[in-house]
Short mmCIF file of C-alpha atoms in Angstrom, two decimals:
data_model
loop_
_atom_site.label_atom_id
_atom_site.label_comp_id
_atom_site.label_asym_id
_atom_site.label_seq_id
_atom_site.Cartn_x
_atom_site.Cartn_y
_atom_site.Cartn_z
CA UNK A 123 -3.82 -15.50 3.74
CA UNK A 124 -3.58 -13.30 6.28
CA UNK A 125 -4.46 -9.22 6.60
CA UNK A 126 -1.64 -6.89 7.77
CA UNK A 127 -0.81 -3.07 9.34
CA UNK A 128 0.65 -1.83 5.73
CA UNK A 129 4.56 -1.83 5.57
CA UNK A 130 7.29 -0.09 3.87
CA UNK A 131 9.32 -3.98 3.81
CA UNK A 132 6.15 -5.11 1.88
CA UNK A 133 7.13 -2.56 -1.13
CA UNK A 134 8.18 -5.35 -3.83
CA UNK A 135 5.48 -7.51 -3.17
CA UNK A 136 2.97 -4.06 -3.47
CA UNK A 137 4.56 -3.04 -6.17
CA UNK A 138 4.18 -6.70 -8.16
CA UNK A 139 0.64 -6.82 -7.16
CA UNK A 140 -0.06 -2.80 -8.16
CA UNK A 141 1.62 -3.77 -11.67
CA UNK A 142 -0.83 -6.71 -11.79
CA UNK A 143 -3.64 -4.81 -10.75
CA UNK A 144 -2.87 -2.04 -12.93
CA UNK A 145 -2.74 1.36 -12.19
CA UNK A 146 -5.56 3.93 -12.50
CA UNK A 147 -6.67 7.57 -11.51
CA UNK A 148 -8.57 6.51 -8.51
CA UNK A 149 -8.30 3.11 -7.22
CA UNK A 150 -10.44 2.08 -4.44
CA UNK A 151 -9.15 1.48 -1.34
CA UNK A 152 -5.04 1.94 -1.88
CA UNK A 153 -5.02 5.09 -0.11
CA UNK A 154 -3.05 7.24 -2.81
CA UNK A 155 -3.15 10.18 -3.39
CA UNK A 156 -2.28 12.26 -6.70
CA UNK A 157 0.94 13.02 -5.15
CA UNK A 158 1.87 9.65 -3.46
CA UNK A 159 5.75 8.32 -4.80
CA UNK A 160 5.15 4.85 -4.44
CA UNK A 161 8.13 4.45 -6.67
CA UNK A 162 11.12 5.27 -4.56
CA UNK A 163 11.87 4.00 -1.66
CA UNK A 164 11.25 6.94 0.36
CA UNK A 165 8.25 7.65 -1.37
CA UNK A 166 6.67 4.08 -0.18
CA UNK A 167 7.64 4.56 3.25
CA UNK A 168 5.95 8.05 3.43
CA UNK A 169 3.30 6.65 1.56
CA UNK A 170 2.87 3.51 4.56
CA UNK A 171 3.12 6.40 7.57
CA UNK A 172 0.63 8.34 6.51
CA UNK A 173 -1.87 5.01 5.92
CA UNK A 174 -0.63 3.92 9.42
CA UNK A 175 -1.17 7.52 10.95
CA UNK A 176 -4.87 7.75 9.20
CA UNK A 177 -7.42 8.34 11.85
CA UNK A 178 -10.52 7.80 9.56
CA UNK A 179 -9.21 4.52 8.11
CA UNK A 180 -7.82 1.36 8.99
CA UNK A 181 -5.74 0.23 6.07
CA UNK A 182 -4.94 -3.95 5.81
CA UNK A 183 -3.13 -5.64 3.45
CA UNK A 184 -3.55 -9.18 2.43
CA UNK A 185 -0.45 -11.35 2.18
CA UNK A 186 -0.22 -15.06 1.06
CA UNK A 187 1.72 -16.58 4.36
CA UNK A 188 4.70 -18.86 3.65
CA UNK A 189 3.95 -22.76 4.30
#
């Protein structure tokens, strides 16, 4: 396992482990928002910038690495 800068080429694997997770109003340390399109392409990728631009929070993700 290893802990990563979020990115938008990560969106399938997110979006597996958000449907696993399961989503809620507020969930504790994703970083959305109300308004966040985590859906769309686009909408991930905005979503990712603003985490990586966040001055008050240092978002990682954790990824299983490929043996």
């Amino acid at each position: 396992m290893d802990l990563v800068v979020p990115s938008a080429d990560l969106a399938d694997a997110w979006r597996d482990a958000h449907a696993e997770w399961g989503p809620g109003f507020h969930e504790d340390g994703f970083g959305l928002t109300a308004d966040d399109d985590v859906d769309s392409a686009q909408g991930f990728s905005d979503w990712v910038d603003r985490l990586r631009r966040d001055s008050l929070c240092t978002y990682r993700w954790i990824v299983e690495v490929a043996e």
